Coordinates of N, CA and C and ligand atoms in Angstrom, one line a residue:
X281 N 61.4 -34.8 22.1 CA 60.6 -33.6 22.2 C 59.4 -33.7 21.2
X282 N 58.2 -33.4 21.7 CA 57.1 -33.4 20.8 C 57.1 -32.2 19.9
X283 N 56.5 -32.4 18.8 CA 56.6 -31.3 17.7 C 56.0 -30.0 18.1
X284 N 55.0 -30.0 18.9 CA 54.4 -28.7 19.3 C 55.4 -28.0 20.2
X285 N 56.2 -28.7 21.0 CA 57.2 -28.1 21.8 C 58.3 -27.5 21.0
X286 N 58.7 -28.2 19.9 CA 59.7 -27.6 19.0 C 59.2 -26.3 18.4
X287 N 58.0 -26.3 17.9 CA 57.4 -25.1 17.3 C 57.5 -23.9 18.2
X288 N 57.1 -24.2 19.5 CA 56.9 -23.1 20.4 C 58.2 -22.6 21.0
X289 N 59.3 -23.2 20.6 CA 60.6 -22.7 21.0 C 61.0 -21.5 20.1
X290 N 60.3 -21.3 19.0 CA 60.6 -20.3 18.0 C 59.4 -19.3 17.8
X291 N 59.7 -18.0 17.7 CA 58.6 -17.1 17.3 C 58.1 -17.6 15.9
X292 N 56.8 -17.4 15.6 CA 56.2 -17.9 14.3 C 56.6 -17.0 13.2
X293 N 57.9 -16.9 12.8 CA 58.4 -16.1 11.8 C 59.2 -16.9 10.8
X294 N 59.0 -16.6 9.5 CA 59.6 -17.4 8.4 C 61.1 -17.5 8.5
X295 N 61.8 -16.6 9.2 CA 63.2 -16.6 9.3 C 63.6 -17.9 10.1
X296 N 62.7 -18.4 10.9 CA 63.0 -19.6 11.7 C 62.8 -20.9 11.0
X297 N 62.4 -20.9 9.8 CA 61.9 -22.1 9.1 C 63.1 -23.2 9.1
X298 N 64.3 -22.8 8.8 CA 65.4 -23.8 8.7 C 65.6 -24.5 10.0
X299 N 65.6 -23.7 11.1 CA 65.9 -24.2 12.4 C 64.8 -25.2 12.8
X300 N 63.5 -24.8 12.5 CA 62.4 -25.7 12.8 C 62.5 -27.0 12.0
X301 N 62.7 -26.8 10.7 CA 62.8 -28.0 9.9 C 63.9 -29.0 10.4
X302 N 65.1 -28.4 10.7 CA 66.2 -29.3 11.3 C 65.7 -30.0 12.5
X303 N 65.1 -29.3 13.4 CA 64.7 -30.0 14.7 C 63.6 -31.0 14.4
X304 N 62.7 -30.7 13.6 CA 61.7 -31.7 13.2 C 62.3 -33.0 12.6
X305 N 63.2 -32.7 11.7 CA 63.9 -33.9 11.0 C 64.7 -34.7 12.0
X306 N 65.5 -34.0 12.9 CA 66.3 -34.7 13.9 C 65.5 -35.4 14.9
X307 N 64.2 -35.0 15.1 CA 63.4 -35.6 16.2 C 62.8 -36.9 15.6
X308 N 63.0 -37.2 14.3 CA 62.4 -38.4 13.7 C 63.5 -39.4 13.7
X309 N 63.3 -40.6 14.2 CA 64.4 -41.6 14.2 C 64.8 -42.0 12.7
X310 N 64.0 -41.7 11.8 CA 64.3 -42.0 10.4 C 64.7 -40.8 9.6
X311 N 65.0 -39.7 10.3 CA 65.6 -38.5 9.8 C 64.9 -38.0 8.5
X312 N 63.6 -37.8 8.6 CA 62.9 -37.2 7.4 C 61.8 -36.4 7.9
X313 N 61.2 -35.7 6.9 CA 60.1 -34.8 7.2 C 58.8 -35.4 6.5
X314 N 57.8 -35.6 7.3 CA 56.6 -36.1 6.7 C 55.7 -35.0 6.2
X315 N 54.7 -35.3 5.4 CA 53.7 -34.3 4.9 C 53.1 -33.6 6.0
X316 N 52.8 -34.4 7.1 CA 52.1 -33.8 8.3 C 53.0 -32.8 8.9
X317 N 54.4 -33.1 9.0 CA 55.3 -32.1 9.5 C 55.3 -30.8 8.8
X318 N 55.3 -30.9 7.4 CA 55.3 -29.7 6.6 C 54.0 -28.9 6.8
X319 N 52.9 -29.6 6.9 CA 51.6 -28.9 7.1 C 51.6 -28.2 8.5
X320 N 52.2 -28.9 9.5 CA 52.2 -28.3 10.9 C 53.0 -27.0 10.9
X321 N 54.2 -27.1 10.2 CA 55.1 -25.9 10.2 C 54.5 -24.8 9.4
X322 N 53.9 -25.1 8.2 CA 53.2 -24.1 7.4 C 52.1 -23.4 8.2
X323 N 51.3 -24.2 8.9 CA 50.2 -23.5 9.7 C 50.8 -22.6 10.8
X324 N 51.9 -23.1 11.5 CA 52.5 -22.3 12.6 C 53.1 -21.0 12.0
X325 N 53.7 -21.1 10.9 CA 54.4 -19.9 10.3 C 53.4 -19.1 9.5
X326 N 52.2 -19.6 9.3 CA 51.1 -18.9 8.5 C 51.6 -18.6 7.1
X327 N 52.2 -19.7 6.5 CA 52.6 -19.6 5.1 C 52.0 -20.8 4.3
X328 N 51.9 -20.7 3.0 CA 51.3 -21.8 2.3 C 52.2 -23.1 2.4
X329 N 51.6 -24.2 2.4 CA 52.3 -25.5 2.4 C 53.4 -25.5 1.3
X330 N 53.1 -25.0 0.1 CA 54.0 -25.0 -1.0 C 55.3 -24.3 -0.6
X331 N 55.2 -23.3 0.2 CA 56.5 -22.5 0.6 C 57.4 -23.4 1.4
X332 N 56.8 -24.2 2.3 CA 57.6 -25.1 3.1 C 58.2 -26.2 2.3
X333 N 57.3 -26.7 1.4 CA 57.8 -27.8 0.5 C 58.9 -27.3 -0.4
X334 N 58.8 -26.0 -0.8 CA 59.9 -25.5 -1.7 C 61.2 -25.4 -0.9
X335 N 61.2 -25.0 0.3 CA 62.4 -24.9 1.1 C 63.0 -26.3 1.3
X336 N 62.2 -27.3 1.6 CA 62.7 -28.7 1.9 C 63.3 -29.2 0.6
X337 N 62.6 -28.9 -0.5 CA 63.1 -29.5 -1.8 C 64.4 -28.8 -2.2
X338 N 64.6 -27.6 -1.8 CA 65.8 -26.8 -2.2 C 67.1 -27.3 -1.5
X339 N 67.0 -27.6 -0.3 CA 68.2 -28.0 0.5 C 68.3 -29.5 0.6
X340 N 69.5 -30.0 0.2 CA 69.8 -31.4 0.1 C 69.8 -32.1 1.5
X341 N 70.0 -31.3 2.5 CA 70.1 -31.9 3.9 C 68.7 -32.3 4.4
X342 N 67.6 -31.9 3.7 CA 66.3 -32.4 4.1 C 65.8 -33.5 3.3
X343 N 65.1 -34.4 3.9 CA 64.6 -35.6 3.1 C 63.1 -35.7 3.4
X344 N 62.4 -36.1 2.3 CA 60.9 -36.4 2.4 C 60.7 -37.9 2.5
X345 N 61.8 -38.6 2.5 CA 61.7 -40.1 2.5 C 62.4 -40.6 3.8
X346 N 61.9 -41.7 4.4 CA 62.6 -42.2 5.6 C 64.0 -42.6 5.2
X347 N 64.9 -42.4 6.2 CA 66.3 -42.7 6.0 C 66.8 -43.6 7.1
X348 N 68.1 -43.9 7.1 CA 68.7 -44.8 8.1 C 68.9 -44.0 9.5
X349 N 69.3 -44.8 10.5 CA 69.5 -44.2 11.8 C 70.7 -43.2 11.7
X350 N 71.7 -43.6 10.9 CA 72.8 -42.7 10.8 C 72.9 -42.2 9.3
X351 N 73.1 -40.9 9.2 CA 73.2 -40.3 7.8 C 74.7 -40.0 7.6
X352 N 75.3 -40.6 6.6 CA 76.7 -40.4 6.2 C 76.6 -39.4 5.0
X353 N 77.3 -38.3 5.1 CA 77.3 -37.3 4.0 C 78.7 -37.1 3.6
X354 N 79.1 -37.4 2.4 CA 80.5 -37.2 1.9 C 80.5 -36.0 1.1
X355 N 81.4 -35.1 1.4 CA 81.5 -33.8 0.7 C 81.9 -34.0 -0.8
X356 N 81.2 -33.4 -1.7 CA 81.7 -33.5 -3.1 C 81.9 -32.2 -3.7
X357 N 82.2 -31.2 -2.9 CA 82.6 -29.8 -3.4 C 84.0 -29.9 -3.8
X358 N 84.4 -28.9 -4.6 CA 85.7 -28.9 -5.3 C 86.9 -29.3 -4.5
X359 N 87.1 -28.7 -3.3 CA 88.3 -29.0 -2.5 C 88.4 -30.5 -2.1
X360 N 87.3 -31.0 -1.7 CA 87.2 -32.4 -1.3 C 87.4 -33.3 -2.6
X361 N 86.8 -32.9 -3.7 CA 86.9 -33.7 -4.9 C 88.4 -33.8 -5.3
X362 N 89.1 -32.7 -5.2 CA 90.6 -32.7 -5.5 C 91.3 -33.6 -4.5
X363 N 90.8 -33.8 -3.4 CA 91.4 -34.7 -2.4 C 90.9 -36.1 -2.4
X364 N 90.3 -36.4 -3.6 CA 89.8 -37.8 -3.8 C 88.6 -38.2 -3.0
X365 N 87.6 -37.3 -2.8 CA 86.4 -37.7 -2.1 C 85.6 -38.8 -2.8
X366 N 85.8 -38.8 -4.1 CA 85.0 -39.8 -4.9 C 85.5 -41.2 -4.5
X367 N 86.8 -41.4 -4.2 CA 87.3 -42.7 -3.8 C 86.8 -43.0 -2.4
X368 N 86.6 -42.0 -1.6 CA 86.1 -42.3 -0.2 C 84.6 -42.7 -0.3
X369 N 83.9 -42.0 -1.2 CA 82.5 -42.4 -1.4 C 82.3 -43.8 -1.9
X370 N 83.2 -44.2 -2.9 CA 83.2 -45.6 -3.4 C 83.5 -46.6 -2.4
X371 N 84.5 -46.3 -1.5 CA 84.9 -47.2 -0.5 C 83.7 -47.4 0.5
X372 N 83.1 -46.3 0.9 CA 81.9 -46.4 1.8 C 80.8 -47.2 1.2
X373 N 80.5 -46.9 -0.1 CA 79.5 -47.7 -0.8 C 79.8 -49.2 -0.8
X374 N 81.1 -49.5 -1.1 CA 81.4 -51.0 -1.1 C 81.3 -51.6 0.3
X375 N 81.8 -50.8 1.3 CA 81.7 -51.3 2.6 C 80.3 -51.6 3.1
X376 N 79.4 -50.6 2.7 CA 78.0 -50.7 3.2 C 77.1 -51.5 2.2
X377 N 77.6 -51.7 1.0 CA 76.8 -52.5 0.0 C 75.7 -51.7 -0.6
X378 N 75.9 -50.4 -0.7 CA 74.8 -49.5 -1.2 C 75.4 -48.4 -2.1
X379 N 74.6 -47.9 -3.0 CA 75.0 -46.7 -3.8 C 74.6 -45.4 -3.0
X380 N 75.3 -44.3 -3.4 CA 74.9 -43.0 -2.8 C 73.4 -42.8 -3.0
X381 N 72.7 -42.3 -2.0 CA 71.3 -42.0 -2.0 C 70.5 -43.2 -1.4
X382 N 71.1 -44.3 -1.2 CA 70.4 -45.5 -0.7 C 70.6 -45.7 0.8
X383 N 69.8 -46.6 1.4 CA 69.9 -46.9 2.8 C 70.2 -48.4 2.9
X384 N 71.0 -48.8 3.9 CA 71.3 -50.2 4.0 C 70.0 -51.0 4.4
X385 N 70.0 -52.3 4.1 CA 68.8 -53.1 4.3 C 68.4 -53.2 5.7
X386 N 69.4 -53.1 6.6 CA 69.0 -53.1 8.1 C 68.6 -51.8 8.6
X387 N 68.5 -50.7 7.7 CA 68.1 -49.4 8.1 C 69.1 -48.6 9.0
X388 N 70.3 -49.1 9.0 CA 71.3 -48.5 9.9 C 71.9 -47.2 9.3
X389 N 72.3 -47.3 8.0 CA 73.0 -46.1 7.4 C 72.3 -45.7 6.1
X390 N 72.3 -44.4 5.8 CA 72.0 -43.8 4.5 C 73.3 -43.1 4.1
X391 N 73.7 -43.3 2.8 CA 74.9 -42.7 2.2 C 74.4 -41.6 1.3
X392 N 75.0 -40.4 1.5 CA 74.6 -39.3 0.6 C 75.9 -38.5 0.3
X393 N 75.8 -37.6 -0.7 CA 76.8 -36.7 -1.0 C 76.3 -35.3 -0.5
X394 N 77.2 -34.4 -0.3 CA 76.9 -33.1 0.3 C 77.7 -32.0 -0.4
X395 N 77.2 -30.8 -0.3 CA 78.0 -29.6 -0.6 C 79.0 -29.4 0.5
X396 N 79.8 -28.4 0.4 CA 80.9 -28.2 1.3 C 80.4 -28.2 2.8
X397 N 81.1 -29.0 3.6 CA 80.8 -29.1 5.0 C 81.5 -28.1 5.9
X398 N 82.2 -27.2 5.2 CA 82.8 -26.1 6.0 C 84.1 -26.5 6.7
X399 N 84.7 -27.6 6.3 CA 86.0 -28.0 6.9 C 87.0 -28.3 5.8
X400 N 87.1 -27.4 4.9 CA 88.0 -27.7 3.7 C 89.4 -28.0 4.0
X401 N 89.9 -27.4 5.2 CA 91.3 -27.6 5.5 C 91.6 -29.0 5.9
X402 N 90.6 -29.9 6.1 CA 90.9 -31.3 6.4 C 90.2 -32.2 5.4
X403 N 90.2 -31.7 4.1 CA 89.6 -32.5 3.0 C 90.5 -33.8 2.8
X404 N 89.8 -34.9 2.3 CA 88.4 -35.0 2.1 C 87.6 -35.3 3.4
X405 N 86.4 -34.8 3.4 CA 85.7 -34.9 4.7 C 84.3 -35.5 4.5
X406 N 83.7 -35.9 5.6 CA 82.3 -36.4 5.6 C 81.7 -36.1 7.0
X407 N 80.4 -36.2 7.1 CA 79.8 -36.1 8.4 C 79.0 -37.4 8.6
X408 N 78.9 -37.8 9.8 CA 77.9 -38.9 10.2 C 77.0 -38.2 11.3
X409 N 75.8 -38.1 10.9 CA 74.8 -37.3 11.8 C 75.4 -35.9 12.0
X410 N 75.7 -35.5 13.2 CA 76.2 -34.2 13.5 C 77.7 -34.1 13.7
X411 N 78.3 -35.3 13.5 CA 79.8 -35.4 13.8 C 80.6 -35.3 12.4
X412 N 81.6 -34.4 12.4 CA 82.4 -34.3 11.2 C 83.7 -35.1 11.3
X413 N 84.1 -35.7 10.2 CA 85.4 -36.5 10.1 C 86.2 -36.0 8.9
X414 N 87.4 -35.6 9.1 CA 88.2 -35.1 8.0 C 89.5 -35.9 7.8
X415 N 90.3 -35.5 6.8 CA 91.5 -36.2 6.4 C 91.3 -37.7 6.2
X416 N 90.2 -38.0 5.5 CA 89.8 -39.4 5.4 C 90.7 -40.2 4.5
X417 N 90.9 -41.4 4.9 CA 91.6 -42.4 4.1 C 90.8 -43.7 4.2
X418 N 91.1 -44.7 3.3 CA 90.3 -45.9 3.3 C 90.4 -46.5 4.7
X419 N 91.6 -46.5 5.3 CA 91.7 -47.2 6.7 C 90.9 -46.4 7.7
X420 N 90.9 -45.1 7.6 CA 90.2 -44.3 8.6 C 88.7 -44.5 8.5
X421 N 88.2 -44.6 7.3 CA 86.7 -44.8 7.3 C 86.3 -46.2 7.8
X422 N 87.2 -47.2 7.6 CA 86.8 -48.5 8.1 C 86.7 -48.4 9.7
X423 N 87.7 -47.7 10.3 CA 87.7 -47.6 11.7 C 86.5 -46.8 12.2
X424 N 86.1 -45.8 11.5 CA 85.0 -44.9 11.9 C 83.7 -45.8 11.8
X425 N 83.5 -46.5 10.6 CA 82.3 -47.3 10.4 C 82.2 -48.4 11.5
X426 N 83.3 -49.0 11.8 CA 83.3 -50.1 12.8 C 82.8 -49.6 14.1
X427 N 83.2 -48.3 14.5 CA 82.8 -47.8 15.7 C 81.2 -47.7 15.8
X428 N 80.6 -47.2 14.7 CA 79.2 -47.1 14.6 C 78.5 -48.5 14.6
X429 N 79.1 -49.4 13.8 CA 78.5 -50.7 13.7 C 78.6 -51.4 15.1
X430 N 79.7 -51.2 15.8 CA 79.8 -51.8 17.2 C 78.7 -51.3 18.1
X431 N 78.5 -49.9 17.9 CA 77.5 -49.3 18.8 C 76.1 -49.8 18.5
X432 N 75.8 -50.0 17.2 CA 74.5 -50.6 16.8 C 74.3 -52.0 17.4
X433 N 75.4 -52.8 17.2 CA 75.4 -54.2 17.7 C 75.1 -54.2 19.2
X434 N 75.8 -53.3 19.9 CA 75.7 -53.2 21.4 C 74.3 -52.9 21.8
X435 N 73.6 -52.0 21.0 CA 72.2 -51.6 21.3 C 71.2 -52.8 21.1
X436 N 71.6 -53.7 20.2 CA 70.8 -54.8 19.9 C 70.9 -56.0 20.9
X437 N 71.9 -55.9 21.7 CA 72.1 -57.0 22.7 C 71.3 -56.8 24.0
Ligands
LIG719 S1 85.0 -28.7 0.0 FE1 84.7 -30.4 1.3 S2 84.5 -29.6 3.3 FE2 84.7 -27.8 2.0

């Protein structure tokens, strides 16, 4: 969907800024917001560029830098931490060969931490793009990652 179409889905009111930012970011294959995106949104909502920049800077789910095709977010809020989410994060980092905050060299995955994903009853949890995965174990994350890696390989053939 082109960006003008995203904007015109919403009345030009500041209450819609998060929905618009999400759609802009999701429409970009590298899952980030460019300066031009922020300027377009500011003009549409008739607010200063700095207001939009402030919102994007405040929320960790938004990025101003290009990221991987798939965004892995491991919850590091207290319930998940008590369920050893740090071990899950380390395992993912080892498997992908990157530290949290980084993107794999092939551009396939970005690994991040996140505040509560709202699924505390299945801690520890993570999301990949819009999909949530809970009750994670080392074995389970290998299976999940393999599924995404197979899908990427299949697209390359
Ligand atoms: S604390 Fe991790 S999903 Fe809520």
